[in-house]
Short mmCIF file of C-alpha atoms in Angstrom, two decimals:
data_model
loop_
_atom_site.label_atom_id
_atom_site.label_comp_id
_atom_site.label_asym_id
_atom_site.label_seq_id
_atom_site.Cartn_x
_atom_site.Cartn_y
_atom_site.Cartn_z
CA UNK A 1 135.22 118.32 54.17
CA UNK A 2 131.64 117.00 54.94
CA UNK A 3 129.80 116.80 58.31
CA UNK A 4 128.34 113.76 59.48
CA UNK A 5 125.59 116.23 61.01
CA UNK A 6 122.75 117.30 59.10
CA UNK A 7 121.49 121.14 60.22
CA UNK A 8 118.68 123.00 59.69
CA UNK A 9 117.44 126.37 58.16
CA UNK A 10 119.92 128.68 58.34
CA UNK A 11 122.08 127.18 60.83
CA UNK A 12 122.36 124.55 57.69
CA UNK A 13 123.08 127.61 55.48
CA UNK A 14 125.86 128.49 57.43
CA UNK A 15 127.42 125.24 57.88
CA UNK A 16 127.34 124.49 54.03
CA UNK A 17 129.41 128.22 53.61
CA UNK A 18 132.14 127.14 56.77
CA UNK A 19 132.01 123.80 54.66
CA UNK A 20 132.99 125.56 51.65
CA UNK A 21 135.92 127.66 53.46
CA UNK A 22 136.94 124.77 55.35
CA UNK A 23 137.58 122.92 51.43
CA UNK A 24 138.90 126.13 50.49
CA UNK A 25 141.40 126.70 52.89
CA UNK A 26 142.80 122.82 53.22
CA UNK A 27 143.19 123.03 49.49
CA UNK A 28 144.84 126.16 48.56
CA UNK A 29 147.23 125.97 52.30
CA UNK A 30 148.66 122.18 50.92
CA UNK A 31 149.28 123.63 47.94
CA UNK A 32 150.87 127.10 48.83
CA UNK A 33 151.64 127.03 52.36
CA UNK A 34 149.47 128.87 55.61
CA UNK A 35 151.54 132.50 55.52
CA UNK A 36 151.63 132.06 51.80
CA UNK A 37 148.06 131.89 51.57
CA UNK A 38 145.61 134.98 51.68
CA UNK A 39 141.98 135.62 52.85
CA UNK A 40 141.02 136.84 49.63
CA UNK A 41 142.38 133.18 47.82
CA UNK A 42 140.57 131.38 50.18
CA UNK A 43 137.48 133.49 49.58
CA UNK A 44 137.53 133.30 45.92
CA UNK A 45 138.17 129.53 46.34
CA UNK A 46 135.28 128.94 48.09
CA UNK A 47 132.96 131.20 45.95
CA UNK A 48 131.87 133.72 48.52
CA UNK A 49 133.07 137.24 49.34
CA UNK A 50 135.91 137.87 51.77
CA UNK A 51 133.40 139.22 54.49
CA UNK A 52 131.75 136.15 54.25
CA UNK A 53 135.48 134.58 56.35
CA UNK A 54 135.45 137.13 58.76
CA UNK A 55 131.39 136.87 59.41
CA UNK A 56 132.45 133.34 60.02
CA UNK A 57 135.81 133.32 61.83
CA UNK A 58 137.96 135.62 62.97
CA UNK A 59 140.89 135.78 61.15
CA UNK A 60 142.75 133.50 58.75
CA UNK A 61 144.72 131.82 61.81
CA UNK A 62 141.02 130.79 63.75
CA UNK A 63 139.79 129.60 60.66
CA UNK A 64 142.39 127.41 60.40
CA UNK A 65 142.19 126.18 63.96
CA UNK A 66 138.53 125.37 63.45
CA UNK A 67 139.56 123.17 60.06
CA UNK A 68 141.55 121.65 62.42
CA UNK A 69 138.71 121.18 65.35
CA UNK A 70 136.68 119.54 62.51
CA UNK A 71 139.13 117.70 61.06
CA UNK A 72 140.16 115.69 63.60
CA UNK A 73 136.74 115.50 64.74
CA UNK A 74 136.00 113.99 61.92
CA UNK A 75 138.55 111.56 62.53
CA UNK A 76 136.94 110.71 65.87
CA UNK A 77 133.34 110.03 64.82
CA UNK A 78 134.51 107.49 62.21
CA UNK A 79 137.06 105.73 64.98
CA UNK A 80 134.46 105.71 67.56
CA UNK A 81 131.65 104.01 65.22
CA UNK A 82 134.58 101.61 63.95
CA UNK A 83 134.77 100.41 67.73
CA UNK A 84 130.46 100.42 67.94
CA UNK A 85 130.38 98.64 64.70
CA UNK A 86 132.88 95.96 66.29
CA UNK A 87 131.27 95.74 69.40
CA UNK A 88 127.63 95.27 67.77
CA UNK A 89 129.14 92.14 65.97
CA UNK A 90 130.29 91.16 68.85
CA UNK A 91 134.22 91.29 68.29
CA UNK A 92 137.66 91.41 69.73
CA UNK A 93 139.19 94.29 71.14
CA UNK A 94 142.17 93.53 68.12
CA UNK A 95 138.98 93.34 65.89
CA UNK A 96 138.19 96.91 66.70
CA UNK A 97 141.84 97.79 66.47
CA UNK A 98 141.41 96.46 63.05
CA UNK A 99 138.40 98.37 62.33
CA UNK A 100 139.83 101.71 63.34
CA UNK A 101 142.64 100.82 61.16
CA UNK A 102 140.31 100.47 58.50
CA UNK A 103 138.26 103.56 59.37
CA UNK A 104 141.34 105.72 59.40
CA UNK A 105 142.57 104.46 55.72
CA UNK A 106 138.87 105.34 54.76
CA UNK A 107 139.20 108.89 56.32
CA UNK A 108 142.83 109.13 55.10
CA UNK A 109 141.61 108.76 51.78
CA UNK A 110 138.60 110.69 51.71
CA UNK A 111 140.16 114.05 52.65
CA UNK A 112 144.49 113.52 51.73
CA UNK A 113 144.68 117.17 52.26
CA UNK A 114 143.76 117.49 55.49
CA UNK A 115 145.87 114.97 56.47
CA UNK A 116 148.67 116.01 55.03
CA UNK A 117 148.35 119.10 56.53
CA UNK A 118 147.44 117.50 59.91
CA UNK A 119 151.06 115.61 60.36
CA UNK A 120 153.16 118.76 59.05
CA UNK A 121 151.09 120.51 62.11
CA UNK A 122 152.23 117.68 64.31
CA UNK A 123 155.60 118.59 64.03
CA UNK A 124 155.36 122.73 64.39
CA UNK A 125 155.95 123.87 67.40
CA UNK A 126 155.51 127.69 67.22
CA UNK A 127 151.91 127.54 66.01
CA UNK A 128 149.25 129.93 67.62
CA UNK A 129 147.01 126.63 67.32
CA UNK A 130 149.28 124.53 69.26
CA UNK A 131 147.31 123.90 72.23
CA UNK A 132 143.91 123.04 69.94
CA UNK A 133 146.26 120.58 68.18
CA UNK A 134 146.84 118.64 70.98
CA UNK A 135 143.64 118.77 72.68
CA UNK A 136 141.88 117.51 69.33
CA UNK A 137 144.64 114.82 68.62
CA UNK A 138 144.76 113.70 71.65
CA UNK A 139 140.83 113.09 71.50
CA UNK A 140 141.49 111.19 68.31
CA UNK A 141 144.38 109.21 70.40
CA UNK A 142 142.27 108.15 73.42
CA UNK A 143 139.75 105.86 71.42
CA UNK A 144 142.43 103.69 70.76
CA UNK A 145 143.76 104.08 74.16
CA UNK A 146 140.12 103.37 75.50
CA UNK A 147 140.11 100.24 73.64
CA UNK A 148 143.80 99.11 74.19
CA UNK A 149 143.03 99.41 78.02
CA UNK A 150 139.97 97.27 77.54
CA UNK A 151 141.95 94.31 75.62
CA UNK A 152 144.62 94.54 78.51
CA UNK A 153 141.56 94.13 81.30
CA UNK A 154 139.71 90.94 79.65
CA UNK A 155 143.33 89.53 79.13
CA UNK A 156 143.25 90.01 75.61
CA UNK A 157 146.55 91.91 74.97
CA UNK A 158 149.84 92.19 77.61
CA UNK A 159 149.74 94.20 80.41
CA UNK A 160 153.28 94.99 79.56
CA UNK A 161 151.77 97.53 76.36
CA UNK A 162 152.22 101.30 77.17
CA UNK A 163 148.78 102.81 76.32
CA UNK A 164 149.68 105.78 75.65
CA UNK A 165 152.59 105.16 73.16
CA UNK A 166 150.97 102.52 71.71
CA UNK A 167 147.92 104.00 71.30
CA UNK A 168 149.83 107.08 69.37
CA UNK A 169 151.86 104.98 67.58
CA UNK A 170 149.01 103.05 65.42
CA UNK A 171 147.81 106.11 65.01
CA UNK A 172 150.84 107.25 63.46
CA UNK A 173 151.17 103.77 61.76
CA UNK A 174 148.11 104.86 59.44
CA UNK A 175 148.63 108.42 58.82
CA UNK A 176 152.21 107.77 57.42
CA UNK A 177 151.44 104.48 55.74
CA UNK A 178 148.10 105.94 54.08
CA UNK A 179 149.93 108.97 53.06
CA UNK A 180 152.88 107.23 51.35
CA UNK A 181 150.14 105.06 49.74
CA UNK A 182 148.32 108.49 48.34
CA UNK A 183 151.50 109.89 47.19
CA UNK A 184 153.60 106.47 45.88
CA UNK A 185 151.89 103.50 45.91
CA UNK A 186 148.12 105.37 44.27
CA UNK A 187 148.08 101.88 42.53
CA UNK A 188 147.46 99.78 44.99
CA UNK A 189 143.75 99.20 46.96
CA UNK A 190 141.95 99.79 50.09
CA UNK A 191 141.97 96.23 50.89
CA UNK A 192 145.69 95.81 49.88
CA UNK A 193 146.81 98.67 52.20
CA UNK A 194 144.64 97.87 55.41
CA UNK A 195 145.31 93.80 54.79
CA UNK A 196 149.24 95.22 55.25
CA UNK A 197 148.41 97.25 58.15
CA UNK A 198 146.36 94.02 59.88
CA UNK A 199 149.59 91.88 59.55
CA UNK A 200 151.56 94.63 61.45
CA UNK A 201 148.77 94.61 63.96
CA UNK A 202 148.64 91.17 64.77
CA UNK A 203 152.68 90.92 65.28
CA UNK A 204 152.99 88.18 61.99
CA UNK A 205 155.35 90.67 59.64
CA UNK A 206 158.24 88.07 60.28
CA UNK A 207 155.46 85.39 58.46
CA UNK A 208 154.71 83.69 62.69
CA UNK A 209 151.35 83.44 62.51
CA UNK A 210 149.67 83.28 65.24
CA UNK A 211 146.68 81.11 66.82
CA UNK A 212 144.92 84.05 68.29
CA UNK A 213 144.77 87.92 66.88
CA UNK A 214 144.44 88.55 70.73
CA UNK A 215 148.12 88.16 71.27
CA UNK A 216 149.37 91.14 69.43
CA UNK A 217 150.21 92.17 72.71
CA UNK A 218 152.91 89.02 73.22
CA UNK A 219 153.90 89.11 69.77
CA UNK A 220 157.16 90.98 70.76
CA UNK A 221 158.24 88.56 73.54
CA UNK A 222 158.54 85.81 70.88
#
């Protein structure tokens, strides 16, 4: 998984090797399982000796937390410069909904793995890493909640929405539509997917369209 950051000397040297263990460990732990897989797989994986993971984290477990710190992070960034990008052209708050739709598909498809390991996370409840989990998803969660709350204030979408809910459930939208696309619908495009995804977003799946994207937020009263 790549950084959007750019580091020098050999700060950059180390980020490139925790980039390496970071691909390392996403791949070999969706295909075999966390408790299945070793240090010394993820080491050989990523072409570096095993004291090279400890140097750089802790253990197998912290490792595994950080993949998930970056992940997510990841995530973030590309949510947060949807929303700039819409706000720069001057759009809608649905418009940036839209765009972090978009962005997330993007992600989605850029790093499967992760993801995939990501929502199985979601749903384990016993995890030393628990508390990181929800501290980094929620951080993905609250840039659609920020912009939600700002469609609801300029009158945009209904004040009857729950934030938080709704905020986690496009969220969740695109993580299980993008991975059923990955694993059994490969054939179909970027465009294709997200144009699916926009019609859910803008409450027209029962073929209403509607005047204005900006009342999503009505669409269920109809």
């Amino acid at each position: 998984m790549e950084s959007s950051r750019t580091v020098d000397s050999g700060g950059g040297r180390r980020q490139a090797t925790r980039q390496k263990l970071y691909e390392a460990a996403v791949t070999l732990i969706a295909e075999q399982g966390f408790s299945a897989t070793t240090v010394d797989e993820i080491a050989e994986r990523a072409g570096v000796a095993k004291g090279t993971v400890y140097y750089n984290f802790a253990s197998k477990s912290v490792l595994f937390e950080e993949l998930l710190r970056h992940g997510v992070g990841l995530l973030t960034t590309a949510l947060r410069e949807a929303v700039e990008q819409t706000d720069q052209e001057g759009g809608s708050r649905v418009d940036a909904l839209d765009a972090m739709i978009r962005a997330g598909l993007v992600f989605i498809g850029r790093y499967p793995a992760f993801t995939q390991l990501y929502v199985a996370e979601l749903w384990r409840t016993n995890r030393a890493w628990r508390s990181t989990l929800a501290v980094v998803r929620q951080q993905a969660v609250a840039v659609v909640e920020d912009v939600l709350r700002e469609g609801i204030a300029n009158g945009e979408l209904s004040d009857e929405i729950d934030t938080p809910l709704t905020a986690a459930a496009l969220v969740g939208m695109v993580l299980v539509a993008a991975l059923d696309w990955q694993a059994f619908q490969p054939q179909r495009s970027l465009d294709d997917v997200h144009a699916a995804l926009s019609l859910l977003l803008q409450g027209r799946v029962g073929g209403e369209r509607l005047g204005h994207a900006g009342h999503v937020g009505h669409a269920g009263h109809k």
